[in-house]
PDB file of C-alpha atoms in Angstrom:
ATOM      1  CA  UNK A   1     100.835  91.589 110.794  1.00 58.00           C
ATOM      2  CA  UNK A   2     100.585  92.980 114.275  1.00 59.00           C
ATOM      3  CA  UNK A   3      97.726  94.748 114.498  1.00 66.00           C
ATOM      4  CA  UNK A   4      95.614  97.620 117.236  1.00 70.00           C
ATOM      5  CA  UNK A   5      93.102  95.419 119.841  1.00 62.00           C
ATOM      6  CA  UNK A   6      91.085  98.690 119.006  1.00 65.00           C
ATOM      7  CA  UNK A   7      90.423  99.626 115.483  1.00 67.00           C
ATOM      8  CA  UNK A   8      93.008  96.843 113.970  1.00 65.00           C
ATOM      9  CA  UNK A   9      94.977  98.855 112.442  1.00 63.00           C
ATOM     10  CA  UNK A  10      98.638  98.071 111.965  1.00 59.00           C
ATOM     11  CA  UNK A  11     100.717  99.055 115.304  1.00 64.00           C
ATOM     12  CA  UNK A  12     104.055  97.579 115.865  1.00 53.00           C
ATOM     13  CA  UNK A  13     103.457  94.761 118.939  1.00 51.00           C
ATOM     14  CA  UNK A  14     100.289  92.471 118.807  1.00 53.00           C
ATOM     15  CA  UNK A  15      98.209  93.422 121.543  1.00 55.00           C
ATOM     16  CA  UNK A  16      99.260  96.617 121.451  1.00 64.00           C
ATOM     17  CA  UNK A  17      97.460 100.138 120.638  1.00 71.00           C
ATOM     18  CA  UNK A  18      98.238 102.133 117.638  1.00 70.00           C
ATOM     19  CA  UNK A  19      99.323 105.358 118.347  1.00 68.00           C
ATOM     20  CA  UNK A  20      95.614 106.975 116.593  1.00 73.00           C
ATOM     21  CA  UNK A  21      93.648 104.618 119.625  1.00 72.00           C
ATOM     22  CA  UNK A  22      96.511 104.662 121.973  1.00 64.00           C
ATOM     23  CA  UNK A  23      95.789 109.025 122.289  1.00 66.00           C
ATOM     24  CA  UNK A  24      92.584 108.757 122.062  1.00 69.00           C
ATOM     25  CA  UNK A  25      92.757 106.448 125.169  1.00 63.00           C
ATOM     26  CA  UNK A  26      95.065 108.653 126.416  1.00 58.00           C
ATOM     27  CA  UNK A  27      92.831 112.074 126.232  1.00 63.00           C
ATOM     28  CA  UNK A  28      89.546 110.418 127.497  1.00 57.00           C
ATOM     29  CA  UNK A  29      90.713 107.726 130.112  1.00 54.00           C
ATOM     30  CA  UNK A  30      88.710 105.359 128.872  1.00 51.00           C
ATOM     31  CA  UNK A  31      89.219 101.396 130.160  1.00 48.00           C
ATOM     32  CA  UNK A  32      87.334  99.999 127.756  1.00 48.00           C
ATOM     33  CA  UNK A  33      90.259  99.811 124.765  1.00 47.00           C
ATOM     34  CA  UNK A  34      91.387  96.901 126.882  1.00 50.00           C
ATOM     35  CA  UNK A  35      89.778  93.776 127.164  1.00 54.00           C
ATOM     36  CA  UNK A  36      92.124  93.563 130.300  1.00 56.00           C
ATOM     37  CA  UNK A  37      93.503  97.188 131.619  1.00 50.00           C
ATOM     38  CA  UNK A  38      96.574  96.747 133.087  1.00 53.00           C
ATOM     39  CA  UNK A  39      99.740  93.973 131.793  1.00 53.00           C
ATOM     40  CA  UNK A  40      99.917  92.532 135.196  1.00 54.00           C
ATOM     41  CA  UNK A  41      98.621  88.616 136.338  1.00 52.00           C
ATOM     42  CA  UNK A  42      95.571  87.945 138.381  1.00 53.00           C
ATOM     43  CA  UNK A  43      95.714  87.065 141.694  1.00 58.00           C
ATOM     44  CA  UNK A  44      93.574  83.610 140.456  1.00 63.00           C
ATOM     45  CA  UNK A  45      96.332  83.650 137.461  1.00 71.00           C
ATOM     46  CA  UNK A  46      95.880  82.908 134.318  1.00 81.00           C
ATOM     47  CA  UNK A  47      96.611  85.655 131.325  1.00 83.00           C
ATOM     48  CA  UNK A  48      98.702  88.337 131.638  1.00 84.00           C
ATOM     49  CA  UNK A  49      96.679  91.521 130.123  1.00 80.00           C
ATOM     50  CA  UNK A  50      99.719  91.682 127.226  1.00 79.00           C
ATOM     51  CA  UNK A  51      98.716  88.023 126.613  1.00 81.00           C
ATOM     52  CA  UNK A  52      94.822  88.275 127.008  1.00 83.00           C
ATOM     53  CA  UNK A  53      95.234  91.292 124.527  1.00 82.00           C
ATOM     54  CA  UNK A  54      97.189  88.999 122.461  1.00 78.00           C
ATOM     55  CA  UNK A  55      95.625  86.222 121.648  1.00 83.00           C
ATOM     56  CA  UNK A  56      91.980  88.483 121.614  1.00 84.00           C
ATOM     57  CA  UNK A  57      93.653  90.145 119.096  1.00 82.00           C
ATOM     58  CA  UNK A  58      94.783  86.507 117.653  1.00 82.00           C
ATOM     59  CA  UNK A  59      91.407  85.400 118.082  1.00 88.00           C
ATOM     60  CA  UNK A  60      89.573  87.555 115.965  1.00 88.00           C
ATOM     61  CA  UNK A  61      92.242  87.163 112.962  1.00 87.00           C
ATOM     62  CA  UNK A  62      91.695  84.100 112.747  1.00 90.00           C
ATOM     63  CA  UNK A  63      88.303  84.387 112.867  1.00 94.00           C
ATOM     64  CA  UNK A  64      88.531  86.642 109.430  1.00 94.00           C
ATOM     65  CA  UNK A  65      90.920  84.430 107.112  1.00 94.00           C
ATOM     66  CA  UNK A  66      88.437  80.997 108.740  1.00 95.00           C
ATOM     67  CA  UNK A  67      86.113  83.617 106.508  1.00 96.00           C
ATOM     68  CA  UNK A  68      88.040  83.427 104.074  1.00 97.00           C
ATOM     69  CA  UNK A  69      89.300  80.168 103.006  1.00 96.00           C
ATOM     70  CA  UNK A  70      85.950  79.014 103.466  1.00 97.00           C
ATOM     71  CA  UNK A  71      84.434  81.164 100.911  1.00 97.00           C
ATOM     72  CA  UNK A  72      86.640  80.436  98.081  1.00 97.00           C
ATOM     73  CA  UNK A  73      87.617  76.630  99.381  1.00 97.00           C
ATOM     74  CA  UNK A  74      82.492  76.594  98.697  1.00 96.00           C
ATOM     75  CA  UNK A  75      83.792  78.374  95.370  1.00 96.00           C
ATOM     76  CA  UNK A  76      85.495  74.965  93.922  1.00 96.00           C
ATOM     77  CA  UNK A  77      89.209  77.718  94.942  1.00 97.00           C
ATOM     78  CA  UNK A  78      92.719  75.274  95.772  1.00 97.00           C
ATOM     79  CA  UNK A  79      93.436  77.338  98.805  1.00 96.00           C
ATOM     80  CA  UNK A  80      96.996  77.482 100.828  1.00 92.00           C
ATOM     81  CA  UNK A  81      97.659  79.281 104.148  1.00 89.00           C
ATOM     82  CA  UNK A  82     101.294  80.414 103.446  1.00 82.00           C
ATOM     83  CA  UNK A  83     102.086  82.039 106.457  1.00 66.00           C
ATOM     84  CA  UNK A  84     105.646  81.076 107.942  1.00 60.00           C
ATOM     85  CA  UNK A  85     102.917  80.264 111.913  1.00 60.00           C
ATOM     86  CA  UNK A  86     101.486  77.091 108.754  1.00 58.00           C
ATOM     87  CA  UNK A  87     104.612  76.530 107.849  1.00 58.00           C
ATOM     88  CA  UNK A  88     106.582  76.463 110.697  1.00 58.00           C
ATOM     89  CA  UNK A  89     103.354  75.503 113.631  1.00 55.00           C
ATOM     90  CA  UNK A  90     105.032  78.195 116.564  1.00 58.00           C
ATOM     91  CA  UNK A  91     107.169  80.175 115.157  1.00 55.00           C
ATOM     92  CA  UNK A  92     104.871  83.676 115.702  1.00 53.00           C
ATOM     93  CA  UNK A  93     104.952  82.795 119.488  1.00 58.00           C
ATOM     94  CA  UNK A  94     108.924  82.474 119.255  1.00 54.00           C
ATOM     95  CA  UNK A  95     108.986  86.004 117.766  1.00 51.00           C
ATOM     96  CA  UNK A  96     107.259  87.304 119.747  1.00 58.00           C
ATOM     97  CA  UNK A  97     108.980  90.305 120.827  1.00 56.00           C
ATOM     98  CA  UNK A  98     111.914  90.502 118.254  1.00 51.00           C
ATOM     99  CA  UNK A  99     113.032  93.495 116.256  1.00 59.00           C
ATOM    100  CA  UNK A 100     115.045  91.458 113.278  1.00 57.00           C
ATOM    101  CA  UNK A 101     114.561  92.267 110.050  1.00 62.00           C
ATOM    102  CA  UNK A 102     113.960  88.453 109.120  1.00 58.00           C
ATOM    103  CA  UNK A 103     111.286  88.240 112.019  1.00 59.00           C
ATOM    104  CA  UNK A 104     109.724  91.191 110.257  1.00 64.00           C
ATOM    105  CA  UNK A 105     109.997  89.305 106.899  1.00 65.00           C
ATOM    106  CA  UNK A 106     107.959  86.268 108.194  1.00 62.00           C
ATOM    107  CA  UNK A 107     105.819  88.975 109.665  1.00 66.00           C
ATOM    108  CA  UNK A 108     104.313  89.616 106.408  1.00 74.00           C
ATOM    109  CA  UNK A 109     103.885  87.377 104.602  1.00 82.00           C
ATOM    110  CA  UNK A 110     100.380  86.963 103.222  1.00 89.00           C
ATOM    111  CA  UNK A 111      98.494  84.214 104.763  1.00 90.00           C
ATOM    112  CA  UNK A 112      96.605  82.817 102.120  1.00 94.00           C
ATOM    113  CA  UNK A 113      97.781  81.351  97.539  1.00 94.00           C
ATOM    114  CA  UNK A 114      94.826  81.099  96.481  1.00 96.00           C
ATOM    115  CA  UNK A 115      93.983  79.090  92.767  1.00 97.00           C
ATOM    116  CA  UNK A 116      91.878  80.069  90.266  1.00 96.00           C
ATOM    117  CA  UNK A 117      90.059  76.016  89.410  1.00 95.00           C
ATOM    118  CA  UNK A 118      89.175  77.795  85.780  1.00 93.00           C
ATOM    119  CA  UNK A 119      92.037  78.953  84.626  1.00 94.00           C
ATOM    120  CA  UNK A 120      94.883  77.933  87.566  1.00 95.00           C
ATOM    121  CA  UNK A 121      96.067  81.361  87.632  1.00 96.00           C
ATOM    122  CA  UNK A 122      97.160  81.930  91.582  1.00 96.00           C
ATOM    123  CA  UNK A 123      97.189  85.137  94.049  1.00 97.00           C
ATOM    124  CA  UNK A 124      98.272  86.074  96.808  1.00 95.00           C
ATOM    125  CA  UNK A 125      96.220  86.671 100.107  1.00 96.00           C
ATOM    126  CA  UNK A 126      95.957  88.712 103.505  1.00 94.00           C
ATOM    127  CA  UNK A 127      92.741  88.872 105.503  1.00 95.00           C
ATOM    128  CA  UNK A 128      92.370  91.375 107.002  1.00 94.00           C
ATOM    129  CA  UNK A 129      89.071  92.649 110.235  1.00 94.00           C
ATOM    130  CA  UNK A 130      88.450  95.886 110.182  1.00 93.00           C
ATOM    131  CA  UNK A 131      85.128  97.142 112.373  1.00 90.00           C
ATOM    132  CA  UNK A 132      85.557 100.455 110.766  1.00 92.00           C
ATOM    133  CA  UNK A 133      85.723  98.837 107.086  1.00 95.00           C
ATOM    134  CA  UNK A 134      88.806 101.358 107.016  1.00 96.00           C
ATOM    135  CA  UNK A 135      92.493 100.007 104.976  1.00 96.00           C
ATOM    136  CA  UNK A 136      94.967 102.241 102.984  1.00 96.00           C
ATOM    137  CA  UNK A 137      98.725 101.948 102.713  1.00 95.00           C
ATOM    138  CA  UNK A 138      99.426 103.259 105.963  1.00 94.00           C
ATOM    139  CA  UNK A 139      97.511  99.950 107.872  1.00 93.00           C
ATOM    140  CA  UNK A 140     100.803  98.094 105.856  1.00 90.00           C
ATOM    141  CA  UNK A 141     103.877  97.284 107.320  1.00 83.00           C
ATOM    142  CA  UNK A 142     106.393  99.879 105.921  1.00 81.00           C
ATOM    143  CA  UNK A 143     108.440  98.588 102.462  1.00 83.00           C
ATOM    144  CA  UNK A 144     105.942  96.228 101.948  1.00 87.00           C
ATOM    145  CA  UNK A 145     106.993  92.809  99.853  1.00 87.00           C
ATOM    146  CA  UNK A 146     103.913  91.549  98.504  1.00 91.00           C
ATOM    147  CA  UNK A 147     102.911  93.983  95.837  1.00 91.00           C
ATOM    148  CA  UNK A 148     101.179  91.171  93.822  1.00 93.00           C
ATOM    149  CA  UNK A 149      98.941  90.528  96.878  1.00 96.00           C
ATOM    150  CA  UNK A 150      95.112  91.080  97.070  1.00 97.00           C
ATOM    151  CA  UNK A 151      93.949  93.016 101.100  1.00 97.00           C
ATOM    152  CA  UNK A 152      90.744  90.694 101.555  1.00 97.00           C
ATOM    153  CA  UNK A 153      88.825  91.937 104.048  1.00 97.00           C
ATOM    154  CA  UNK A 154      86.132  91.323 106.604  1.00 96.00           C
ATOM    155  CA  UNK A 155      83.755  93.976 109.093  1.00 93.00           C
ATOM    156  CA  UNK A 156      80.714  93.854 110.613  1.00 89.00           C
ATOM    157  CA  UNK A 157      78.858  94.194 107.601  1.00 89.00           C
ATOM    158  CA  UNK A 158      80.413  93.794 104.750  1.00 94.00           C
ATOM    159  CA  UNK A 159      83.111  91.779 102.471  1.00 96.00           C
ATOM    160  CA  UNK A 160      85.991  93.743 100.572  1.00 97.00           C
ATOM    161  CA  UNK A 161      89.072  94.418  98.693  1.00 97.00           C
ATOM    162  CA  UNK A 162      92.094  95.447  97.021  1.00 98.00           C
ATOM    163  CA  UNK A 163      95.471  95.338  95.418  1.00 97.00           C
ATOM    164  CA  UNK A 164      98.398  96.577  97.608  1.00 96.00           C
ATOM    165  CA  UNK A 165      99.068  97.872  93.539  1.00 96.00           C
ATOM    166  CA  UNK A 166      95.594  99.906  93.695  1.00 97.00           C
ATOM    167  CA  UNK A 167      97.122 101.497  97.809  1.00 97.00           C
ATOM    168  CA  UNK A 168      99.493 102.846  96.799  1.00 96.00           C
ATOM    169  CA  UNK A 169      98.031 104.595  93.386  1.00 96.00           C
ATOM    170  CA  UNK A 170      95.548 106.198  96.175  1.00 96.00           C
ATOM    171  CA  UNK A 171      92.622 103.898  96.630  1.00 97.00           C
ATOM    172  CA  UNK A 172      91.711 102.914 100.285  1.00 97.00           C
ATOM    173  CA  UNK A 173      88.672 100.938 102.031  1.00 98.00           C
ATOM    174  CA  UNK A 174      85.729 102.955 103.757  1.00 97.00           C
ATOM    175  CA  UNK A 175      82.121 101.840 104.922  1.00 96.00           C
ATOM    176  CA  UNK A 176      81.276 104.423 101.814  1.00 96.00           C
ATOM    177  CA  UNK A 177      83.661 102.636  99.337  1.00 97.00           C
ATOM    178  CA  UNK A 178      82.209  99.413  96.715  1.00 96.00           C
ATOM    179  CA  UNK A 179      85.295  97.964  95.836  1.00 96.00           C
ATOM    180  CA  UNK A 180      83.636  94.165  97.031  1.00 97.00           C
ATOM    181  CA  UNK A 181      85.082  90.846  96.713  1.00 96.00           C
ATOM    182  CA  UNK A 182      82.220  90.118  94.440  1.00 95.00           C
ATOM    183  CA  UNK A 183      83.825  93.030  92.172  1.00 95.00           C
ATOM    184  CA  UNK A 184      86.543  91.683  91.604  1.00 95.00           C
ATOM    185  CA  UNK A 185      86.707  89.976  87.869  1.00 93.00           C
ATOM    186  CA  UNK A 186      90.213  88.134  87.923  1.00 93.00           C
ATOM    187  CA  UNK A 187      88.380  86.062  91.075  1.00 94.00           C
ATOM    188  CA  UNK A 188      84.827  86.027  89.406  1.00 90.00           C
ATOM    189  CA  UNK A 189      83.623  84.737  92.377  1.00 94.00           C
ATOM    190  CA  UNK A 190      79.358  83.927  92.857  1.00 95.00           C
ATOM    191  CA  UNK A 191      77.610  87.125  94.300  1.00 93.00           C
ATOM    192  CA  UNK A 192      75.057  85.441  96.528  1.00 95.00           C
ATOM    193  CA  UNK A 193      78.297  83.121  98.005  1.00 96.00           C
ATOM    194  CA  UNK A 194      79.792  86.231  99.602  1.00 95.00           C
ATOM    195  CA  UNK A 195      76.550  87.183 100.673  1.00 94.00           C
ATOM    196  CA  UNK A 196      76.016  84.072 102.409  1.00 95.00           C
ATOM    197  CA  UNK A 197      79.286  84.763 103.944  1.00 95.00           C
ATOM    198  CA  UNK A 198      79.276  88.372 104.812  1.00 94.00           C
ATOM    199  CA  UNK A 199      75.501  87.984 106.768  1.00 94.00           C
ATOM    200  CA  UNK A 200      78.435  84.999 108.921  1.00 94.00           C
ATOM    201  CA  UNK A 201      81.044  87.966 109.778  1.00 93.00           C
ATOM    202  CA  UNK A 202      77.987  89.922 110.856  1.00 91.00           C
ATOM    203  CA  UNK A 203      77.056  86.492 113.952  1.00 91.00           C
ATOM    204  CA  UNK A 204      80.573  86.046 114.742  1.00 90.00           C
ATOM    205  CA  UNK A 205      81.953  89.403 114.846  1.00 89.00           C
ATOM    206  CA  UNK A 206      78.560  91.565 116.051  1.00 81.00           C
ATOM    207  CA  UNK A 207      79.581  92.450 119.131  1.00 76.00           C
ATOM    208  CA  UNK A 208      83.545  93.341 118.335  1.00 70.00           C
TER     209      UNK A 208
END
């Protein structure tokens, strides 16, 4: 799903700002909202600013995905990359700027299917990074079809989890909420292992 390069919230376009961060940038004229300020190519070559921001956001997301993937693998789970980018490599690059129903459905596919080694149960998992440690229903795309998916939120300090159905019921992830991944009974994960992976998150995201 396209995410704001400043706060990680849902936005319409990859490499851009959500409405809240854009309004704040306009108000404060804070150039730090973008790793690069304008969508122009420097005289000495390199990425355009739009591509720079897009890659920057993608890398943050991929680090969070890898943390969660390795966490489940360390605990004996089978982990399958589910998103269309993994089925057809490069398709997300081809879909940049394409705004059709099919393209939107592809973007909304969960990142993983994970299987519990103890009982064989399988789950859809969508991974997000949020420096703010906040996630609510408004952060999902409108009419998100995977109501049985689990949203795993990686932040600088914690790894938390909420289902789409819980979001629809009004629950949300906040810095003070206690919906930690280790509390999900259906996963039955070792809490110390999760703490170890939270330490990894601190190291990887401390300057983000």
